[in-house]
Coordinates of C-alpha atoms in Angstrom, one line a residue:
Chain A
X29 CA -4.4 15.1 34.9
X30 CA -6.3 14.6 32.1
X31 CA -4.4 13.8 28.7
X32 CA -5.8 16.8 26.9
X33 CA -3.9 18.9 29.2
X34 CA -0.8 17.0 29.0
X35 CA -0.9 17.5 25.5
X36 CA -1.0 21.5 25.6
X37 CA 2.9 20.9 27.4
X38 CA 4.2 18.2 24.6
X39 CA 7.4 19.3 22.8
X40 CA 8.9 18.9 19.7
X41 CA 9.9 15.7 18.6
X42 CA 13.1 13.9 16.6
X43 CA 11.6 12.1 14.2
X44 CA 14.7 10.4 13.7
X45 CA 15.1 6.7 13.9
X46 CA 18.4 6.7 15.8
X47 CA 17.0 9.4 18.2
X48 CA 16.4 9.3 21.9
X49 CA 12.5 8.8 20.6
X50 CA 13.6 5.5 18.6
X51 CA 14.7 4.2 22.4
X52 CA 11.5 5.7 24.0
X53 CA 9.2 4.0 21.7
X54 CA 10.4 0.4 22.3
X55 CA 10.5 1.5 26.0
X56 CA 6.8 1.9 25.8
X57 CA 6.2 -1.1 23.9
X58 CA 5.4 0.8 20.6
X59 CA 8.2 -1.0 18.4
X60 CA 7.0 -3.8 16.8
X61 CA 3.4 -3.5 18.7
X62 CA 0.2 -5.4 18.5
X63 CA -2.1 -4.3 16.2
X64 CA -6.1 -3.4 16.7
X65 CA -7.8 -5.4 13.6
X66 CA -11.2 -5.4 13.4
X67 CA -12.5 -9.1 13.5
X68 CA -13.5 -10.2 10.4
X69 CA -14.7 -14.2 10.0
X70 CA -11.9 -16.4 8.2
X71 CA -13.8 -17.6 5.5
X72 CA -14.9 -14.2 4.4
X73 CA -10.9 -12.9 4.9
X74 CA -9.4 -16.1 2.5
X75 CA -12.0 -14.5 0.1
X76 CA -10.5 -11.1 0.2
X77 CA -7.0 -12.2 0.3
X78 CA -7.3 -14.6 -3.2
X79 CA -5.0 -14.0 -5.3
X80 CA -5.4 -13.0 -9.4
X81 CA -3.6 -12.0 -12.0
X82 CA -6.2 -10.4 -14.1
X83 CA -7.1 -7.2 -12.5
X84 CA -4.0 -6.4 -12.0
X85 CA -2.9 -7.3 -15.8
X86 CA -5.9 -5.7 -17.3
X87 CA -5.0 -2.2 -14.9
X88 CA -1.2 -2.2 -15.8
X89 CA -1.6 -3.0 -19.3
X90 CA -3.7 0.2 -19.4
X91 CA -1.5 2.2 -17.4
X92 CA 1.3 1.7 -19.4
X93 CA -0.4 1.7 -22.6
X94 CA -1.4 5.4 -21.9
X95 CA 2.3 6.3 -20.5
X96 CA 3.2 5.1 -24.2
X97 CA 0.5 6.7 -26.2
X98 CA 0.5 10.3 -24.1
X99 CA 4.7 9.8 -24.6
X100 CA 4.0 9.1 -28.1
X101 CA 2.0 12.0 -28.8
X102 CA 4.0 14.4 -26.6
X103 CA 6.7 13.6 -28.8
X104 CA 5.1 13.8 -31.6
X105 CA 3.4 17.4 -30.7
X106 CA 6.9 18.8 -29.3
X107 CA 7.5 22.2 -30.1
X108 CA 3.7 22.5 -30.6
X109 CA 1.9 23.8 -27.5
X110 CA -0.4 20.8 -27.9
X111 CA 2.5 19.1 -26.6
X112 CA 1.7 20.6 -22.9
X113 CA -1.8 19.0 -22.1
X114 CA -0.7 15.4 -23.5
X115 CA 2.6 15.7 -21.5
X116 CA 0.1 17.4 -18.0
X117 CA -1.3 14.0 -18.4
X118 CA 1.9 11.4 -19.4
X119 CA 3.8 13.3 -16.2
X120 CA 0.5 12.1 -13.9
X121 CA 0.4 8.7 -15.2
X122 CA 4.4 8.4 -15.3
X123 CA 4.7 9.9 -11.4
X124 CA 1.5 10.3 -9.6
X125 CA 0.2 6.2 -10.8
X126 CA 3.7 5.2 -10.1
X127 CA 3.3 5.4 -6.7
X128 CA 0.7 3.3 -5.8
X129 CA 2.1 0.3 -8.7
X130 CA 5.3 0.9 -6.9
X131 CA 3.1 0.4 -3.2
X132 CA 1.0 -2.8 -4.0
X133 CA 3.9 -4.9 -6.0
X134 CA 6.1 -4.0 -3.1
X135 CA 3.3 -6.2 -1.1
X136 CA 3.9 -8.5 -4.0
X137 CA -0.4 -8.6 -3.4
X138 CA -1.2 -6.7 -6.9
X139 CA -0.6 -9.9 -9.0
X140 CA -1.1 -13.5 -8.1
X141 CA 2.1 -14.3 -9.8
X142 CA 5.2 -12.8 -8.0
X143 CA 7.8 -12.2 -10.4
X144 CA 5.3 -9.8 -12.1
X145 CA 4.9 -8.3 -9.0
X146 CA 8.9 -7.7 -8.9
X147 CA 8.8 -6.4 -12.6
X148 CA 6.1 -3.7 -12.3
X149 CA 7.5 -2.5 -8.3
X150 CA 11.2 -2.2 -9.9
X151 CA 9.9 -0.1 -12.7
X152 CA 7.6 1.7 -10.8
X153 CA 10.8 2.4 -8.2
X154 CA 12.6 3.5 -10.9
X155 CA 10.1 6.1 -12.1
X156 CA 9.8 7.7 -8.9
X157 CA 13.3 7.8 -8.4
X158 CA 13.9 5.1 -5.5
X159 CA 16.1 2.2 -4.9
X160 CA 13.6 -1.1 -4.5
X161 CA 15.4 -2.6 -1.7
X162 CA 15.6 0.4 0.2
X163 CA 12.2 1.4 0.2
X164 CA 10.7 -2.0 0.6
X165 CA 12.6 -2.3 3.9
X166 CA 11.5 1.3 4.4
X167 CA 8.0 0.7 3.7
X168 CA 8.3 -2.4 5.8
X169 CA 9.1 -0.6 9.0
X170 CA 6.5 2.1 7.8
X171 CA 4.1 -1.0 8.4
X172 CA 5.6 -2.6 11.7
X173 CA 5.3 1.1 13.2
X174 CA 3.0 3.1 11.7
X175 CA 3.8 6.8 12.5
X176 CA 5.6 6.0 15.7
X177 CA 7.9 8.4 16.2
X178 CA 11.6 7.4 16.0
X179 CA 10.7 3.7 14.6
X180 CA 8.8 5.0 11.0
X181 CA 10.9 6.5 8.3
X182 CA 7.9 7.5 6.5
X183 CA 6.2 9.9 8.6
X184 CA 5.0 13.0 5.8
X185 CA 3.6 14.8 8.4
X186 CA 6.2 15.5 11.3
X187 CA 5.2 18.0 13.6
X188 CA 5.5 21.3 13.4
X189 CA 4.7 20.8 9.7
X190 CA 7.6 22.1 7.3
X191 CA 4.9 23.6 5.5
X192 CA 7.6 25.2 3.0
X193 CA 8.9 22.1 2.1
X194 CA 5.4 20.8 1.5
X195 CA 4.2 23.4 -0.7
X196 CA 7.5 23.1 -2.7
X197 CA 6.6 19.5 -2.8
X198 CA 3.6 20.0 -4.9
X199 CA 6.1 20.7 -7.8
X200 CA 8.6 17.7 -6.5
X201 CA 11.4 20.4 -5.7
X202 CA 12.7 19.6 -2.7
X203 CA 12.0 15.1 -3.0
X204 CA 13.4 15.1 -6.8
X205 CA 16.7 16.9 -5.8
X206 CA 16.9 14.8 -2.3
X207 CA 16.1 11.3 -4.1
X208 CA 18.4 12.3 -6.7
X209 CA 21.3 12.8 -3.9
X210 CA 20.4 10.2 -2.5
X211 CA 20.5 7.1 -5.2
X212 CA 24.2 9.5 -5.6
X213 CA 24.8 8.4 -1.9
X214 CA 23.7 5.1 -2.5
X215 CA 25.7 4.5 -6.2
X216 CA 28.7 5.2 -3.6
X217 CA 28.1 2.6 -1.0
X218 CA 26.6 4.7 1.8
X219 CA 24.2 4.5 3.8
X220 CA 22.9 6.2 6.5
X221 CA 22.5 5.6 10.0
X222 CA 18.4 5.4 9.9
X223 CA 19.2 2.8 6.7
X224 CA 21.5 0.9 8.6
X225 CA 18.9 0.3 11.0
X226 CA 16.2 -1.1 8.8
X227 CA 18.1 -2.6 5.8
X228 CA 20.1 -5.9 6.4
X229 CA 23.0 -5.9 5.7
X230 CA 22.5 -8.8 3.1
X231 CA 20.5 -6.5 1.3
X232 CA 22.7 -3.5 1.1
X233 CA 24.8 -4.3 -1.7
X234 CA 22.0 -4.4 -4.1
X235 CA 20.7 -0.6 -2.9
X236 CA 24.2 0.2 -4.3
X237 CA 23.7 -1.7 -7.8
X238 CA 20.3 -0.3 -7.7
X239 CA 21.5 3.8 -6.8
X240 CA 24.2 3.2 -10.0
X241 CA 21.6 2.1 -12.8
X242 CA 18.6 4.6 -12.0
X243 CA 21.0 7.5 -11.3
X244 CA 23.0 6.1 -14.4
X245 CA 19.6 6.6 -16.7
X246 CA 18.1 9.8 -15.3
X247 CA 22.0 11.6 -15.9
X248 CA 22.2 9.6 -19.7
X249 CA 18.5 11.9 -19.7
X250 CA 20.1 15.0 -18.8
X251 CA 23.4 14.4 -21.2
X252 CA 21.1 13.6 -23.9
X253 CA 19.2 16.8 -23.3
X254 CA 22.6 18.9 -23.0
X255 CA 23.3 17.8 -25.9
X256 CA 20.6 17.5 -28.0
X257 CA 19.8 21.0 -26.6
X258 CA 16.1 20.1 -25.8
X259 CA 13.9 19.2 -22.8
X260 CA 12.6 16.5 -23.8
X261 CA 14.6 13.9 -23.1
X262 CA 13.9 15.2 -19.1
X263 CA 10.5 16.2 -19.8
X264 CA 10.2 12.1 -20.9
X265 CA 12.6 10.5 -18.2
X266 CA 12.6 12.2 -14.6
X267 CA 11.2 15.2 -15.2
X268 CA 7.4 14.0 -14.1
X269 CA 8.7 13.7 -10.5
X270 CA 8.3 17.6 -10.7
X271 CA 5.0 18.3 -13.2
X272 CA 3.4 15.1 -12.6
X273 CA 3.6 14.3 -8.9
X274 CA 0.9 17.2 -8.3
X275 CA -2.4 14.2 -8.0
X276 CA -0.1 11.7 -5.5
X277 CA 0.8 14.9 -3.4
X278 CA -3.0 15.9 -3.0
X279 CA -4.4 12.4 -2.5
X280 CA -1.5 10.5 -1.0
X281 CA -1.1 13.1 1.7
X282 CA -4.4 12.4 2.8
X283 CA -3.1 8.7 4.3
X284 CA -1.7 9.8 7.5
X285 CA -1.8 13.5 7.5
X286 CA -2.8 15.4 11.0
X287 CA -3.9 12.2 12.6
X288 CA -2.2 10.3 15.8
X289 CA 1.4 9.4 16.5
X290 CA 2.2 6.8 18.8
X291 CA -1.1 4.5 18.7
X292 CA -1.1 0.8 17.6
X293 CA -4.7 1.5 16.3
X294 CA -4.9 2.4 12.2
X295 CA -8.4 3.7 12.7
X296 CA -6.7 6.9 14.5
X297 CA -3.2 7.1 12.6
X298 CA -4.6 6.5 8.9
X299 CA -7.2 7.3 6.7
X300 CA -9.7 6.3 5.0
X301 CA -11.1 8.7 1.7
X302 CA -13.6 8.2 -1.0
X303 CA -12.9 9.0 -4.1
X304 CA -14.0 8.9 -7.6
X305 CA -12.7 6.4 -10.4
X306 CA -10.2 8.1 -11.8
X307 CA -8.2 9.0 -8.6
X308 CA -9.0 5.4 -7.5
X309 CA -7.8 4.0 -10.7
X310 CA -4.1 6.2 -10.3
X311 CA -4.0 5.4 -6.7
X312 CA -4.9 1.7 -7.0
X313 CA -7.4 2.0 -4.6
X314 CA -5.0 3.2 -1.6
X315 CA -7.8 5.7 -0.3
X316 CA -8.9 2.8 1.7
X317 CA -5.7 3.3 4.1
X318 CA -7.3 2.0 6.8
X319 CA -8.0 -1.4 5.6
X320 CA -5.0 -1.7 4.0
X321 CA -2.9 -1.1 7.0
X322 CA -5.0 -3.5 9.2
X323 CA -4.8 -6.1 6.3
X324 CA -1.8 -6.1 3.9
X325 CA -2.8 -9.5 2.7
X326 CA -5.8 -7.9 0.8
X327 CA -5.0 -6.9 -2.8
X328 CA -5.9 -3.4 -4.1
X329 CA -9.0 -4.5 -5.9
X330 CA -10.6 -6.1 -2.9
X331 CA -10.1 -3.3 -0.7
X332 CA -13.3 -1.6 -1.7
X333 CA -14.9 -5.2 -0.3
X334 CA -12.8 -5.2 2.8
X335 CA -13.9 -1.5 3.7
X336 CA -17.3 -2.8 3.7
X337 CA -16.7 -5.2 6.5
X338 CA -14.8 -3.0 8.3
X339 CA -16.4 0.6 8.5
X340 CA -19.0 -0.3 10.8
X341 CA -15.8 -0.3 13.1
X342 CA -14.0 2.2 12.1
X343 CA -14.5 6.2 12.1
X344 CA -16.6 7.6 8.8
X345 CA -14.4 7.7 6.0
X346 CA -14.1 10.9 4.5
X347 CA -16.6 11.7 1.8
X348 CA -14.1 13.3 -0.5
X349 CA -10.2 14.3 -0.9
X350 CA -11.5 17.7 -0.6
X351 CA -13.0 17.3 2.9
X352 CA -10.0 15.5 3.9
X353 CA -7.9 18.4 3.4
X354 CA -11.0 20.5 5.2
X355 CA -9.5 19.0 8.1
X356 CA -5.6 18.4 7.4
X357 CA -5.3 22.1 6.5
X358 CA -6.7 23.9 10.0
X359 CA -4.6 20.9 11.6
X360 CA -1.7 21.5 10.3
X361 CA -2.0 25.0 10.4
X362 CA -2.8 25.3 13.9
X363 CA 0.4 22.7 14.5
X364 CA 2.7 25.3 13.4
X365 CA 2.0 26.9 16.8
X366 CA 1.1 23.8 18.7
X367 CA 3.1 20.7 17.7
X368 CA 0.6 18.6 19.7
X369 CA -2.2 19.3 18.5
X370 CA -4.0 16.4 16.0
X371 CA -7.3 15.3 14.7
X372 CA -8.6 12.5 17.6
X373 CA -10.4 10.2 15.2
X374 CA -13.9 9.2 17.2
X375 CA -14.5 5.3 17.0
X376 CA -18.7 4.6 16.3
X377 CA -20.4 3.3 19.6
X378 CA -19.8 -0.4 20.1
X379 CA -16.2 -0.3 18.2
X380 CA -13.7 -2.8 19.0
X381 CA -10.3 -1.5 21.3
X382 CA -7.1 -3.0 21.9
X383 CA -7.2 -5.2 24.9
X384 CA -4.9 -2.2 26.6
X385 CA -4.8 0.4 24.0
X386 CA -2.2 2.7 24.3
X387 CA -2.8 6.2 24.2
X388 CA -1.7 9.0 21.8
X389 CA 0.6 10.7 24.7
X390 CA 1.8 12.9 21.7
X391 CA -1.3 12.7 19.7
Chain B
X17 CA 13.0 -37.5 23.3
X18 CA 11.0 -37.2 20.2
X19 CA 6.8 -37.4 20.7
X20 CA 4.0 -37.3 18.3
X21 CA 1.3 -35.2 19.2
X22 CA -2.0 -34.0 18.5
X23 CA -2.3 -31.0 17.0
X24 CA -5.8 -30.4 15.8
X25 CA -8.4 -32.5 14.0
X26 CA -8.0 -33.5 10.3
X27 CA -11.5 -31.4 10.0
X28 CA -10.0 -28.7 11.7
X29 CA -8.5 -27.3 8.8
X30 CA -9.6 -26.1 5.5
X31 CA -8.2 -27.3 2.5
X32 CA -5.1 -24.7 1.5
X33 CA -5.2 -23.1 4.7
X34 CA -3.6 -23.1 8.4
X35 CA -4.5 -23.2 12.1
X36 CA -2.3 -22.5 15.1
X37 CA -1.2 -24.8 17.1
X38 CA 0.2 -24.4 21.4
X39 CA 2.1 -26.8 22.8
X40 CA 4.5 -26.6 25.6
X41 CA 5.4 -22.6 25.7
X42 CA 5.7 -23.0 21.9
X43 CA 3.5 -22.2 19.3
X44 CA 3.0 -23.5 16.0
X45 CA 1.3 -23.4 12.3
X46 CA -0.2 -26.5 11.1
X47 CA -0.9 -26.5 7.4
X48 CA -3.3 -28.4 5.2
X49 CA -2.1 -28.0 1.5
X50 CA -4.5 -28.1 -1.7
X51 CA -3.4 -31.7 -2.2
X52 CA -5.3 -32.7 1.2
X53 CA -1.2 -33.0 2.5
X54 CA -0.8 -31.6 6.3
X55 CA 2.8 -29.6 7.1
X56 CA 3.9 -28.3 10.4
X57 CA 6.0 -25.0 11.1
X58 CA 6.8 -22.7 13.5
X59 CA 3.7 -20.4 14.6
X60 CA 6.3 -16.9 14.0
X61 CA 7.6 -15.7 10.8
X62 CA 11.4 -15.2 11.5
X63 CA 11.1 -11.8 10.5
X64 CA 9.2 -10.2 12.9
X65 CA 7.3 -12.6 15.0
X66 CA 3.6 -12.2 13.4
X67 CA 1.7 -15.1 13.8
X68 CA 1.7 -17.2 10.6
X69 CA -1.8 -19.0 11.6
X70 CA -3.1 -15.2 10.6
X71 CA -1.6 -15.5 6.9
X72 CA -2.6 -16.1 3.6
X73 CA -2.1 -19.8 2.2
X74 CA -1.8 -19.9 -1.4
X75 CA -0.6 -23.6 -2.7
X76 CA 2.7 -24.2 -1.0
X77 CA 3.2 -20.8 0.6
X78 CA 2.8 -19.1 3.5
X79 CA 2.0 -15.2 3.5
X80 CA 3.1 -13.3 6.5
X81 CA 0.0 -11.0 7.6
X82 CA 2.2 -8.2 8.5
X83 CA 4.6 -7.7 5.9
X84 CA 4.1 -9.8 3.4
X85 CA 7.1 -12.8 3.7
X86 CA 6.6 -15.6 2.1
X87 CA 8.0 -19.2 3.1
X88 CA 7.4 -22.4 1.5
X89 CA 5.5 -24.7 4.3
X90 CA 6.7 -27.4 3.4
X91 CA 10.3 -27.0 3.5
X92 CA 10.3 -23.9 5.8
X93 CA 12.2 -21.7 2.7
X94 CA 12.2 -18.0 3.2
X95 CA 11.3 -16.9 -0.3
X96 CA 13.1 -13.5 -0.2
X97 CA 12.7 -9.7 1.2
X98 CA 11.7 -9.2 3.8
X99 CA 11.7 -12.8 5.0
X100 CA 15.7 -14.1 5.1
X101 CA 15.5 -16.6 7.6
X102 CA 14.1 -20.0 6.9
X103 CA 11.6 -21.1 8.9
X104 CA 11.4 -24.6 11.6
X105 CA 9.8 -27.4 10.1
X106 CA 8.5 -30.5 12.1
X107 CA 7.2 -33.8 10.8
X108 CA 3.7 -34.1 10.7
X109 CA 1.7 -37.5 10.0
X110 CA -2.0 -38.4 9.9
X111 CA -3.7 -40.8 12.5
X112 CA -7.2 -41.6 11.6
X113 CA -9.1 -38.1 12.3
X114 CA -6.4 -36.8 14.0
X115 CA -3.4 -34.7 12.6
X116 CA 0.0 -35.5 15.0
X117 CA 2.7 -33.1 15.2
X118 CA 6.5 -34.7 15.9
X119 CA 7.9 -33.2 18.8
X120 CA 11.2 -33.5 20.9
X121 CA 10.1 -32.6 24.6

């Protein structure tokens, strides 16, 4: 039968990690699976893997010097409708940026030295409203099983798409009030089943420490602002997770969205996007998903490097965030009726394969 | 019964990198530091069995390729999340052009 027509049959899935899919995909030899990299000579990978602090200074210094003049200003401008444009941009560049500072010091590749690295990733966590520990383990399981179904508790794009849920997302409504109940879970000692299974337990002590201090702050923000009877102690703390996340909701969606589950092959379950400057400046350069799923080692600012060594294997990248979304949209529309549906990446003529590549039996 | 064995060439190796090294069913990482020293570990990071030979050496560490870990080759120290297990270390000493690997078989 050919696999096109198996697919027309395929089921919902659980998505869960303690599911009967978490057991299926180490049946199958998905958990914890081999890799397709495309070869690239050693000399020329030490080169992209070198280690500096300067890029990394030079971006941060101006990322946070424009979260503290935009802050400035937006305090200064309060009550003053001025105060709406400086604070459309302080919400991006507290929320949106956050994101990606939080992704590449999590890798600790960002800056050479590490306990930088641990600085900016604990106070990019905080500003997006996650315990460190939990989501480095998170993100590293998110990297040992990429969008495998029941091993990676980072899928965005579960099948059929909870297209509600995303739309409310663009505004942070439904991930602001979850990560808030959560670091509330976590300030009590609990974790849940799926965190049990990827945290250590040497580990889990701190995602309690961690759930008390950043829940602390954020409801100090919200006392503040009852009692000052103003905004903007919310509007500064917090309250960019729902005005400012709008830029990492269009372009970080584009990572993963609508592609394979259940491949050990990055070119067919990730994305890679061009974009301009600006994006690549608040994203850090995480448009080249690709690469930086077949090599973590590689810093942010050498990614643009790596993709050219790369994309001779590897599908086109798309040419813009906009026509990535010209094909997530029909994708995931058309999965609201057919879970199983997803974008089959082609691979140019002459592209490397796993030695026994496994199939996307659920796309 | 302890052994010394070869492991690669002392060419074999660029400064402030690593090779991989088989031997016996096992594998192993042989390291050449950016003082000209040479170090032995295990080939696996404890964390999730990635080959270290396909990491990043960067003065006395060892990068993991797949999630980042870091030990310290020299001693075997994990150097924190999400590497908590210290790694193997074997006793490694130079013989002319040859780099020798101390083995019990």
């Amino acid at each position: 039968m050919k696999m096109s027509s198996l697919l027309r049959f395929a089921t919902n899935r659980d998505y869960s990690l303690v599911g009967p899919e978490a057991a299926r995909a180490i049946e199958k030899g998905l958990a914890n699976g081999e890799w397709y990299k495309s070869p690239i000579p050693r000399k020329r990978l030490k080169e992209l893997m070198a280690r500096s602090d300067g890029p990394a200074l030079r971006d941060t210094a101006i990322w946070l010097g424009l979260i503290l003049v935009f802050g400035g200003l937006g305090i200064w401008l309060w009550g003053t409708w001025w105060a709406v444009p400086v604070f459309a941009v302080y919400g991006v560049l507290y929320a949106s940026a956050a994101d990606s500072r939080w992704h590449e010091c999590g890798h600790r590749t960002a800056f050479r030295t590490v306990w930088i690295n641990d600085v900016v990733y604990a106070l990019a966590s905080f500003l997006m409203l996650r315990s460190p520990t939990a989501w480095r383990w998170s993100h590293t399981r998110h990297h040992t099983d990429t969008i495998i179904v029941g091993r990676d508790p980072e899928i965005a794009g579960m099948r059929p798409p909870q297209l509600i849920i995303m739309v409310l997302n663009i505004v942070g409504l439904v991930n602001v009030p979850q990560s808030l109940a959560t670091l509330a879970r976590y300030s009590l000692g609990r974790l849940n089943a799926e965190e049990l299974d990827y945290i250590p337990e040497m580990e889990r002590w701190r995602v309690q420490v961690e759930g008390i201090v950043i829940l602390g702050i954020h409801v100090a923000a919200i006392v503040v602002a009852i009692g000052t009877w103003s905004l903007l102690p919310v509007v500064l703390i917090g309250g960019p997770n729902i005005y400012g996340i709008w830029l990492l909701w269009w372009i970080g969606n584009t990572q993963h969205l609508g592609l394979a589950e259940d491949v050990l092959d990055h070119r067919l379950d990730a994305r890679t996007v061009y974009m301009n400057p600006v994006f690549r400046f608040i994203y850090w350069n995480m448009n080249y998903h690709v690469e930086h799923h077949m090599y973590p080692m590689v810093p942010y600012h050498a990614l643009k490097a790596l993709h050219e060594e790369v994309k001779a294997d590897c599908p086109p990248a798309s040419p813009s965030v906009m026509a990535a979304w010209r094909e997530i949209l029909p994708t995931i529309l058309r999965q609201l009726g057919d879970p199983s549906y997803f974008i089959k990446k082609q691979l140019p003529p002459g592209a490397g394969q796993l030695p026994e590549r496994v199939e996307a039996t659920h796309g | 019964m302890a052994e010394w064995i070869r492991a690669c060439g002392v060419d074999d190796i660029d400064t402030e990198d690593v090779v991989r090294f088989d031997h016996g069913g096992r594998t192993f990482a042989i390291y050449r530091s950016p003082d000209d020293k040479f170090y032995a570990t295990d080939g696996h990071c404890t964390h999730e069995q990635a080959h270290l030979a396909d990491g990043f050496v960067m003065d006395s560490i060892i990068e993991c390729p797949k999630h980042n870990g870091r030990f310290d080759y020299r001693t075997g120290a994990a150097k924190g999340a999400p590497v908590c297990v210290n790694l193997a270390t074997y006793p490694v000493r130079v013989d002319g052009d040859h780099v020798l690997i101390e083995l019990t078989v």
